[in-house]
Coordinates of N, CA and C in Angstrom, one line a residue:
Chain A
A1 N 0.9 -1.2 0.0 CA 0.0 0.0 0.0 C 0.9 1.2 0.0
Q2 N 0.4 2.3 -0.6 CA 1.1 3.5 -0.7 C 0.6 4.5 0.3
S3 N 1.5 5.4 0.8 CA 1.0 6.4 1.6 C 2.0 7.6 1.6
V4 N 1.6 8.7 2.1 CA 2.5 9.8 2.3 C 2.3 10.4 3.7
T5 N 3.3 10.9 4.3 CA 3.2 11.5 5.6 C 3.8 12.9 5.5
Q6 N 3.0 13.9 5.9 CA 3.4 15.3 5.9 C 3.7 15.7 7.3
L7 N 5.0 16.1 7.6 CA 5.4 16.5 8.9 C 5.1 17.9 9.1
G8 N 4.3 18.2 10.2 CA 3.9 19.6 10.5 C 2.6 20.0 9.8
S9 N 1.6 20.1 10.6 CA 0.3 20.5 10.0 C 0.3 22.0 9.7
H10 N 1.1 22.8 10.4 CA 1.2 24.2 10.2 C 2.7 24.6 10.1
V11 N 3.0 25.5 9.2 CA 4.3 26.1 9.1 C 4.1 27.6 8.9
S12 N 4.9 28.4 9.6 CA 4.8 29.8 9.6 C 6.2 30.4 9.2
V13 N 6.2 31.3 8.2 CA 7.5 31.9 7.8 C 7.2 33.4 7.6
S14 N 8.3 34.1 7.6 CA 8.2 35.5 7.3 C 8.3 35.7 5.8
E15 N 7.7 36.8 5.3 CA 7.9 37.1 3.8 C 9.4 37.2 3.5
G16 N 9.8 36.5 2.4 CA 11.2 36.5 2.0 C 12.0 35.4 2.5
A17 N 11.4 34.7 3.5 CA 12.2 33.5 4.1 C 12.0 32.3 3.3
L18 N 12.9 31.3 3.5 CA 12.8 30.0 2.9 C 11.5 29.2 3.3
V19 N 10.9 28.6 2.3 CA 9.7 27.7 2.7 C 10.2 26.3 2.5
L20 N 10.0 25.5 3.5 CA 10.3 24.0 3.5 C 9.1 23.3 4.0
L21 N 8.4 22.5 3.2 CA 7.3 21.7 3.6 C 7.7 20.2 3.4
R22 N 7.6 19.4 4.4 CA 8.1 18.1 4.4 C 7.1 17.0 4.0
C23 N 7.6 16.1 3.2 CA 6.7 14.9 2.8 C 7.6 13.7 2.7
N24 N 7.2 12.6 3.3 CA 7.8 11.3 3.2 C 6.8 10.3 2.6
Y25 N 7.3 9.4 1.8 CA 6.4 8.5 1.1 C 6.7 7.1 1.5
S26 N 5.7 6.2 1.3 CA 5.9 4.8 1.4 C 5.3 4.2 0.2
S27 N 6.1 3.4 -0.5 CA 5.6 2.8 -1.7 C 6.3 1.5 -2.0
S28 N 5.6 0.5 -2.5 CA 6.3 -0.8 -2.8 C 6.7 -0.8 -4.3
V29 N 6.3 0.2 -5.0 CA 6.7 0.3 -6.4 C 7.2 1.7 -6.6
P30 N 8.0 2.0 -7.7 CA 8.5 3.3 -7.9 C 7.3 4.3 -8.0
P31 N 7.2 5.2 -7.2 CA 6.0 6.1 -7.1 C 6.1 7.3 -8.0
Y32 N 4.9 7.8 -8.3 CA 4.7 9.1 -8.9 C 4.4 10.0 -7.6
L33 N 5.0 11.1 -7.5 CA 4.7 12.0 -6.4 C 4.3 13.4 -6.8
F34 N 3.4 14.0 -6.0 CA 2.8 15.3 -6.4 C 2.7 16.2 -5.2
W35 N 2.7 17.5 -5.5 CA 2.3 18.5 -4.6 C 1.2 19.3 -5.2
Y36 N 0.1 19.4 -4.4 CA -1.0 20.2 -4.8 C -1.2 21.3 -3.8
V37 N -1.8 22.4 -4.2 CA -2.0 23.6 -3.4 C -3.5 23.9 -3.4
Q38 N -4.0 24.3 -2.2 CA -5.4 24.7 -2.1 C -5.4 26.1 -1.5
Y39 N -5.8 27.1 -2.3 CA -5.9 28.4 -1.8 C -7.3 28.6 -1.2
P40 N -7.5 29.5 -0.3 CA -8.9 29.6 0.3 C -10.0 29.7 -0.7
N41 N -11.0 28.9 -0.5 CA -12.2 28.9 -1.3 C -11.9 28.6 -2.8
Q42 N -10.9 27.8 -3.0 CA -10.6 27.4 -4.4 C -10.3 25.9 -4.4
G43 N -10.4 25.3 -5.6 CA -10.1 23.8 -5.7 C -8.6 23.6 -5.6
L44 N -8.3 22.3 -5.4 CA -6.9 22.0 -5.4 C -6.3 22.1 -6.8
Q45 N -5.1 22.6 -6.9 CA -4.4 22.6 -8.2 C -3.0 22.1 -8.1
L46 N -2.5 21.5 -9.2 CA -1.2 20.9 -9.2 C -0.1 21.9 -9.2
L47 N 0.8 21.7 -8.2 CA 2.0 22.6 -8.2 C 3.1 22.0 -9.0
L48 N 3.4 20.7 -8.8 CA 4.4 20.0 -9.5 C 4.3 18.5 -9.3
K49 N 5.0 17.7 -10.1 CA 5.0 16.3 -10.0 C 6.3 15.6 -10.4
Y50 N 6.5 14.5 -9.8 CA 7.7 13.7 -10.1 C 7.2 12.4 -10.7
T51 N 7.8 12.0 -11.9 CA 7.3 10.8 -12.5 C 8.5 10.0 -13.1
S52 N 9.6 10.0 -12.2 CA 10.8 9.2 -12.5 C 11.7 9.7 -13.5
A53 N 11.6 10.9 -13.9 CA 12.5 11.6 -14.8 C 13.5 12.3 -13.9
A54 N 13.7 13.6 -14.0 CA 14.7 14.3 -13.2 C 14.2 14.3 -11.7
T55 N 15.2 14.2 -10.8 CA 14.8 14.1 -9.4 C 14.5 15.5 -8.8
L56 N 15.0 16.5 -9.4 CA 14.6 17.9 -9.0 C 13.6 18.4 -9.9
V57 N 12.4 18.7 -9.3 CA 11.3 19.0 -10.1 C 10.9 20.5 -9.9
K58 N 10.7 21.2 -10.9 CA 10.3 22.6 -10.7 C 8.8 22.8 -11.0
G59 N 8.1 23.6 -10.2 CA 6.7 23.8 -10.4 C 6.4 25.2 -10.7
I60 N 5.1 25.5 -10.5 CA 4.6 26.9 -10.7 C 5.0 27.7 -9.5
N61 N 5.0 29.0 -9.7 CA 5.1 30.0 -8.6 C 6.4 29.9 -7.8
G62 N 7.5 29.4 -8.5 CA 8.8 29.3 -7.9 C 9.0 28.1 -7.0
F63 N 8.1 27.2 -6.8 CA 8.3 26.1 -6.0 C 9.1 25.0 -6.7
E64 N 9.8 24.2 -5.9 CA 10.5 23.0 -6.5 C 10.5 21.9 -5.4
A65 N 10.7 20.7 -5.8 CA 10.8 19.6 -4.9 C 11.8 18.6 -5.4
E66 N 12.5 17.9 -4.5 CA 13.5 17.0 -4.8 C 13.2 15.6 -4.3
F67 N 13.2 14.6 -5.3 CA 12.9 13.2 -4.9 C 14.2 12.6 -4.4
K68 N 14.2 12.1 -3.2 CA 15.3 11.4 -2.6 C 14.9 10.0 -2.2
K69 N 15.3 9.1 -3.0 CA 14.9 7.7 -2.8 C 15.5 7.2 -1.5
S70 N 16.7 7.5 -1.2 CA 17.4 7.0 0.0 C 16.7 7.5 1.3
E71 N 16.0 8.6 1.2 CA 15.4 9.2 2.4 C 13.8 9.0 2.2
T72 N 13.4 8.4 1.2 CA 11.9 8.3 0.9 C 11.2 9.7 1.1
S73 N 11.8 10.7 0.6 CA 11.3 12.1 0.8 C 11.0 12.8 -0.5
F74 N 10.2 13.8 -0.4 CA 9.8 14.6 -1.6 C 9.4 16.0 -1.0
H75 N 10.4 16.7 -0.4 CA 10.1 17.9 0.3 C 9.9 19.1 -0.7
L76 N 9.0 20.0 -0.4 CA 8.7 21.1 -1.2 C 9.4 22.4 -0.7
T77 N 10.1 23.1 -1.6 CA 10.8 24.3 -1.1 C 10.5 25.5 -2.1
K78 N 10.7 26.7 -1.5 CA 10.7 27.9 -2.2 C 11.7 28.8 -1.6
P79 N 12.6 29.4 -2.3 CA 13.7 30.2 -1.7 C 13.1 31.4 -0.9
S80 N 12.1 32.0 -1.4 CA 11.6 33.3 -0.8 C 10.1 33.3 -0.8
A81 N 9.5 33.3 0.4 CA 8.1 33.3 0.5 C 7.4 34.6 0.2
H82 N 6.3 34.5 -0.5 CA 5.4 35.7 -0.7 C 4.2 35.5 0.1
M83 N 3.5 36.7 0.3 CA 2.3 36.6 1.1 C 1.2 35.8 0.3
S84 N 1.3 35.8 -1.0 CA 0.3 35.0 -1.8 C 0.5 33.5 -1.7
D85 N 1.6 33.1 -1.1 CA 1.8 31.6 -1.0 C 1.0 31.0 0.2
A86 N 0.4 31.8 1.0 CA -0.4 31.3 2.1 C -1.5 30.5 1.6
A87 N -1.5 29.2 2.0 CA -2.4 28.2 1.4 C -2.2 26.9 2.2
E88 N -3.0 25.9 1.8 CA -2.8 24.6 2.3 C -2.1 23.7 1.2
Y89 N -1.1 23.0 1.6 CA -0.3 22.2 0.6 C -0.4 20.7 0.9
F90 N -0.7 20.0 -0.1 CA -0.9 18.5 0.0 C 0.1 17.8 -0.8
C91 N 0.8 16.8 -0.2 CA 1.6 15.9 -0.9 C 0.8 14.7 -1.3
A92 N 1.0 14.1 -2.4 CA 0.2 12.9 -2.8 C 1.1 11.9 -3.6
V93 N 0.7 10.7 -3.6 CA 1.4 9.6 -4.2 C 0.4 8.8 -5.1
S94 N 1.0 8.3 -6.2 CA 0.2 7.5 -7.1 C 1.0 6.3 -7.5
P95 N 0.4 5.1 -7.7 CA 1.2 4.0 -8.2 C 1.7 4.2 -9.6
G96 N 1.3 5.2 -10.3 CA 1.9 5.5 -11.5 C 1.1 5.0 -12.7
I97 N 1.8 4.3 -13.6 CA 1.3 4.0 -14.9 C -0.1 3.5 -14.9
G98 N -1.0 4.1 -15.7 CA -2.3 3.6 -15.9 C -3.4 4.1 -14.9
T99 N -3.0 4.9 -13.9 CA -4.0 5.4 -13.0 C -3.6 6.8 -12.6
D100 N -4.7 7.6 -12.4 CA -4.5 9.0 -11.9 C -5.0 9.0 -10.4
K101 N -5.3 7.9 -9.8 CA -5.8 7.9 -8.5 C -4.7 8.3 -7.6
L102 N -5.0 9.3 -6.7 CA -4.0 9.8 -5.8 C -4.3 9.5 -4.3
I103 N -3.3 9.3 -3.6 CA -3.4 9.1 -2.1 C -2.7 10.4 -1.5
F104 N -3.5 11.1 -0.8 CA -3.1 12.4 -0.3 C -2.6 12.3 1.2
G105 N -1.7 13.2 1.5 CA -1.3 13.4 2.9 C -2.3 14.3 3.6
T106 N -2.1 14.6 4.9 CA -3.0 15.3 5.7 C -2.9 16.8 5.5
G107 N -1.9 17.3 4.8 CA -1.8 18.7 4.4 C -1.0 19.5 5.4
T108 N -0.4 20.6 4.9 CA 0.4 21.5 5.7 C -0.1 22.9 5.4
R109 N -0.6 23.6 6.4 CA -1.1 25.0 6.2 C 0.1 25.9 6.3
L110 N 0.4 26.7 5.3 CA 1.5 27.6 5.3 C 0.9 29.0 5.6
Q111 N 1.5 29.7 6.6 CA 1.2 31.1 6.9 C 2.4 31.9 6.6
V112 N 2.2 33.1 6.0 CA 3.3 33.9 5.7 C 3.1 35.3 6.3
F113 N 4.0 35.7 7.2 CA 3.9 36.9 7.9 C 4.7 38.0 7.3
P114 N 4.2 39.3 7.3 CA 4.9 40.4 6.7 C 6.2 40.7 7.5
Chain B
D1 N -14.2 30.1 -18.8 CA -13.5 29.0 -18.1 C -14.3 27.8 -18.0
T2 N -13.8 26.6 -18.4 CA -14.5 25.4 -18.5 C -13.9 24.4 -17.5
G3 N -13.7 24.8 -16.3 CA -13.1 23.9 -15.3 C -14.2 23.0 -14.7
V4 N -13.8 22.2 -13.7 CA -14.8 21.3 -13.1 C -15.7 22.1 -12.2
S5 N -17.0 21.9 -12.3 CA -18.0 22.6 -11.5 C -18.8 21.6 -10.7
Q6 N -19.1 22.0 -9.5 CA -19.8 21.2 -8.6 C -21.1 22.0 -8.0
D7 N -22.1 21.2 -7.8 CA -23.4 21.8 -7.3 C -24.1 20.9 -6.4
P8 N -24.7 21.4 -5.3 CA -24.5 22.7 -4.8 C -23.2 22.9 -4.1
R9 N -22.8 24.1 -3.8 CA -21.5 24.4 -3.1 C -21.7 24.1 -1.6
H10 N -22.9 24.3 -1.1 CA -23.1 24.1 0.3 C -24.5 23.4 0.5
K11 N -24.5 22.4 1.4 CA -25.8 21.8 1.6 C -25.9 21.5 3.1
I12 N -27.0 22.0 3.7 CA -27.2 21.7 5.1 C -28.5 20.8 5.2
T13 N -28.4 19.7 5.9 CA -29.5 18.7 5.9 C -29.7 18.2 7.3
K14 N -30.8 17.6 7.5 CA -31.0 16.9 8.8 C -30.7 15.4 8.7
R15 N -30.2 14.9 9.8 CA -29.9 13.5 9.8 C -31.0 12.6 9.3
G16 N -30.7 11.7 8.4 CA -31.7 10.8 7.9 C -32.2 11.2 6.5
Q17 N -31.9 12.4 6.1 CA -32.3 12.9 4.8 C -31.3 12.4 3.7
N18 N -31.8 12.4 2.5 CA -31.0 12.0 1.3 C -30.4 13.3 0.7
V19 N -29.2 13.2 0.2 CA -28.6 14.4 -0.5 C -28.0 13.9 -1.8
T20 N -27.9 14.8 -2.8 CA -27.3 14.4 -4.1 C -26.4 15.6 -4.5
F21 N -25.2 15.3 -4.9 CA -24.3 16.3 -5.4 C -24.0 16.0 -6.9
R22 N -23.8 17.0 -7.6 CA -23.5 16.9 -9.0 C -22.1 17.4 -9.4
C23 N -21.5 16.8 -10.3 CA -20.2 17.2 -10.8 C -20.2 17.3 -12.3
D24 N -19.8 18.4 -12.9 CA -19.6 18.5 -14.3 C -18.1 18.6 -14.6
P25 N -17.5 17.6 -15.2 CA -16.0 17.6 -15.4 C -15.7 18.5 -16.6
I26 N -14.4 18.6 -16.8 CA -13.9 19.3 -18.0 C -14.3 18.4 -19.2
S27 N -14.8 18.9 -20.2 CA -15.6 18.2 -21.2 C -14.7 17.1 -21.9
E28 N -13.5 17.3 -22.1 CA -12.7 16.3 -22.9 C -12.1 15.2 -21.9
H29 N -12.3 15.3 -20.6 CA -11.8 14.4 -19.7 C -12.6 13.2 -19.6
N30 N -12.0 12.0 -19.7 CA -12.8 10.8 -19.6 C -12.8 10.1 -18.2
R31 N -12.0 10.6 -17.3 CA -12.0 10.1 -16.0 C -12.5 11.1 -15.0
L32 N -13.3 10.6 -14.0 CA -13.9 11.5 -13.0 C -13.7 10.8 -11.7
Y33 N -13.3 11.6 -10.7 CA -13.0 11.1 -9.4 C -13.9 11.8 -8.3
W34 N -14.2 11.1 -7.3 CA -14.9 11.7 -6.1 C -13.9 11.4 -4.9
Y35 N -13.7 12.5 -4.2 CA -12.9 12.5 -2.9 C -13.8 13.1 -1.8
R36 N -13.4 12.7 -0.6 CA -14.1 13.4 0.6 C -12.9 14.0 1.4
Q37 N -13.2 15.2 2.0 CA -12.2 15.8 2.8 C -12.9 16.3 4.1
T38 N -12.3 15.9 5.2 CA -12.8 16.4 6.5 C -11.8 17.3 7.1
L39 N -12.2 18.0 8.1 CA -11.3 19.1 8.7 C -10.0 18.5 9.2
G40 N -8.9 19.1 8.7 CA -7.6 18.6 9.2 C -7.1 17.4 8.5
Q41 N -7.8 16.9 7.5 CA -7.4 15.8 6.7 C -7.2 16.1 5.2
G42 N -6.4 15.3 4.6 CA -6.3 15.4 3.1 C -7.5 14.7 2.5
P43 N -7.7 15.0 1.2 CA -8.7 14.3 0.4 C -8.6 12.8 0.5
E44 N -9.7 12.1 0.7 CA -9.7 10.6 0.7 C -10.5 10.1 -0.5
F45 N -9.9 9.2 -1.2 CA -10.5 8.7 -2.4 C -11.8 7.9 -2.1
L46 N -12.8 8.2 -2.9 CA -14.1 7.5 -2.7 C -14.3 6.5 -3.9
T47 N -14.3 7.1 -5.1 CA -14.6 6.3 -6.3 C -14.1 7.0 -7.6
Y48 N -14.0 6.2 -8.7 CA -13.7 6.9 -9.9 C -14.4 6.2 -11.1
F49 N -14.6 6.9 -12.2 CA -15.2 6.5 -13.4 C -14.2 6.7 -14.6
Q50 N -14.3 5.7 -15.5 CA -13.7 6.0 -16.8 C -14.9 5.9 -17.7
N51 N -15.1 7.1 -18.3 CA -16.4 7.3 -19.1 C -17.5 6.9 -18.2
E52 N -18.4 6.0 -18.6 CA -19.6 5.7 -17.7 C -19.3 4.6 -16.7
A53 N -18.2 3.9 -16.9 CA -17.9 2.7 -16.0 C -17.3 3.1 -14.7
Q54 N -17.9 2.6 -13.6 CA -17.3 2.9 -12.3 C -16.2 1.8 -12.1
L55 N -15.0 2.2 -12.0 CA -13.9 1.2 -12.0 C -13.4 0.8 -10.6
E56 N -13.6 1.7 -9.7 CA -13.1 1.4 -8.4 C -13.9 2.1 -7.3
K57 N -14.1 1.5 -6.2 CA -14.8 2.1 -5.1 C -14.0 1.8 -3.8
S58 N -13.9 2.8 -3.0 CA -13.2 2.7 -1.7 C -14.1 2.0 -0.7
R59 N -13.4 1.4 0.3 CA -14.2 0.8 1.4 C -14.9 1.9 2.2
L60 N -14.4 3.2 2.0 CA -15.1 4.3 2.7 C -16.5 4.5 2.2
L61 N -16.8 4.0 0.9 CA -18.0 4.2 0.3 C -19.0 3.2 0.8
S62 N -19.8 3.5 1.9 CA -20.7 2.5 2.4 C -21.9 2.3 1.5
D63 N -22.8 1.4 1.9 CA -23.9 1.1 1.0 C -24.9 2.3 0.9
R64 N -24.7 3.3 1.8 CA -25.6 4.5 1.7 C -25.1 5.4 0.6
F65 N -23.9 5.2 0.1 CA -23.4 6.1 -0.9 C -23.5 5.4 -2.3
S66 N -23.9 6.2 -3.3 CA -23.9 5.7 -4.6 C -23.5 6.8 -5.6
A67 N -22.8 6.4 -6.6 CA -22.3 7.4 -7.6 C -22.6 6.8 -9.0
E68 N -23.0 7.7 -9.8 CA -23.3 7.4 -11.2 C -22.6 8.4 -12.2
R69 N -22.4 7.9 -13.4 CA -21.9 8.8 -14.4 C -22.6 8.4 -15.7
P70 N -23.9 8.7 -15.8 CA -24.6 8.2 -17.1 C -24.0 9.0 -18.3
K71 N -23.9 8.2 -19.3 CA -23.4 8.8 -20.6 C -22.0 9.3 -20.5
G72 N -21.3 9.0 -19.4 CA -19.9 9.4 -19.3 C -19.6 10.9 -19.3
S73 N -20.7 11.7 -18.9 CA -20.4 13.1 -18.8 C -20.5 13.5 -17.4
F74 N -21.5 14.2 -16.9 CA -21.6 14.6 -15.5 C -21.8 13.4 -14.6
S75 N -21.5 13.6 -13.3 CA -21.6 12.5 -12.3 C -22.5 13.0 -11.2
T76 N -23.1 12.1 -10.5 CA -23.8 12.4 -9.3 C -23.4 11.5 -8.2
L77 N -23.3 12.0 -7.0 CA -23.0 11.3 -5.8 C -24.2 11.5 -4.8
E78 N -24.8 10.4 -4.5 CA -26.0 10.4 -3.6 C -25.6 9.8 -2.3
I79 N -26.0 10.4 -1.2 CA -25.9 9.8 0.1 C -27.3 9.7 0.7
Q80 N -27.6 8.4 1.0 CA -28.9 8.1 1.6 C -28.8 8.1 3.1
R81 N -29.9 8.5 3.8 CA -30.0 8.4 5.2 C -28.8 9.0 5.9
T82 N -28.6 10.3 5.6 CA -27.3 10.9 6.1 C -27.1 10.8 7.6
E83 N -25.9 10.7 7.9 CA -25.5 10.7 9.3 C -24.5 11.9 9.6
Q84 N -24.4 12.2 10.9 CA -23.5 13.4 11.2 C -22.1 13.2 10.7
G85 N -21.7 11.9 10.7 CA -20.3 11.6 10.3 C -20.1 11.8 8.8
D86 N -21.2 12.0 8.1 CA -21.1 12.3 6.6 C -20.7 13.8 6.4
S87 N -20.7 14.6 7.4 CA -20.4 16.0 7.2 C -19.0 16.1 6.7
A88 N -18.8 16.8 5.6 CA -17.4 16.8 5.0 C -17.5 17.7 3.7
M89 N -16.4 17.9 3.1 CA -16.4 18.5 1.8 C -16.2 17.4 0.8
Y90 N -17.1 17.3 -0.2 CA -17.0 16.3 -1.3 C -16.4 17.0 -2.5
L91 N -15.3 16.4 -2.9 CA -14.6 17.0 -4.0 C -14.7 16.1 -5.3
C92 N -14.8 16.8 -6.4 CA -14.8 16.1 -7.7 C -13.6 16.5 -8.5
A93 N -13.0 15.6 -9.2 CA -11.9 15.9 -10.0 C -12.0 15.1 -11.3
S94 N -11.4 15.7 -12.4 CA -11.4 14.9 -13.6 C -10.0 14.9 -14.2
S95 N -9.8 14.0 -15.1 CA -8.5 13.9 -15.8 C -8.6 13.3 -17.2
R96 N -7.6 13.5 -17.9 CA -7.6 13.0 -19.3 C -7.4 11.4 -19.3
G97 N -7.0 10.9 -18.1 CA -6.9 9.5 -18.0 C -5.6 8.9 -18.6
Q98 N -4.6 9.7 -18.7 CA -3.3 9.2 -19.3 C -2.3 8.8 -18.2
G99 N -2.8 8.7 -17.0 CA -1.9 8.2 -15.9 C -0.9 9.3 -15.5
S100 N -1.1 10.5 -15.8 CA -0.2 11.6 -15.5 C -0.3 12.0 -14.0
G101 N -1.4 11.7 -13.4 CA -1.7 12.1 -12.0 C -2.1 13.5 -11.9
E102 N -2.4 14.2 -13.0 CA -2.8 15.6 -12.9 C -4.3 15.6 -12.9
L103 N -4.9 15.8 -11.7 CA -6.3 15.9 -11.5 C -6.7 17.4 -11.5
F104 N -7.8 17.7 -12.1 CA -8.4 19.0 -12.0 C -9.6 19.0 -11.1
F105 N -9.5 19.7 -10.0 CA -10.5 19.7 -9.0 C -11.5 20.8 -9.1
G106 N -12.7 20.5 -8.7 CA -13.7 21.5 -8.5 C -13.5 22.1 -7.1
E107 N -14.4 23.1 -6.8 CA -14.3 23.8 -5.6 C -14.9 23.0 -4.4
G108 N -15.6 22.0 -4.7 CA -16.2 21.1 -3.7 C -17.6 21.5 -3.3
S109 N -18.2 20.5 -2.7 CA -19.6 20.6 -2.2 C -19.5 20.3 -0.7
R110 N -19.8 21.3 0.1 CA -19.7 21.1 1.6 C -21.0 20.7 2.2
L111 N -21.0 19.5 2.8 CA -22.2 19.0 3.4 C -22.1 19.1 4.9
T112 N -23.2 19.6 5.5 CA -23.3 19.7 7.0 C -24.6 18.9 7.3
V113 N -24.4 17.9 8.2 CA -25.6 17.1 8.6 C -25.9 17.4 10.1
L114 N -27.1 18.0 10.3 CA -27.4 18.4 11.7 C -28.0 17.2 12.5

């Protein structure tokens, strides 16, 4: 069975500071990994995805994530936080080929202070 | 904008009543997914369709839940004899079904059972 664990349900950073949201996965097969973002009163949208190509994946709005098999991690980072980054972020895993079904983590709410 | 739309956005009902939610996916997408999200949790998979065929149902989907996708277009999710534990956000998503993991989510239908 596949699963993801997001460490820290809430993360607070100052504007301009580094954003680091943690995600660890468990999978018996090479996983596809995703980060989705949910802004207030909006649907979830894809930030970025890892599908076994490059281990460093760049997404929208300056976010990136690095797949580290040895650590079973897929942490999300952004060098400099903006106020507009305040949202809930979900890590997700998929068994990959042939399915779009995703298993989501519990989410991390990012607050950005001026 | 021809994104995923869900109706109603909010539904308040009394315990024991039946409720139905509708989802209109992006028109060229052949896969449609239903997820449930409760406070402090990530989205949990309920069921998905490829065209009109329901291909997978989660064990979370009790006998009181039924989903349909007639003609492979819009989908409905019906909950019979609602219970307070059914209170949640019901999310619909669609995809092109190419196994990319990119789901396009609607804004959700929030159910409150009194």
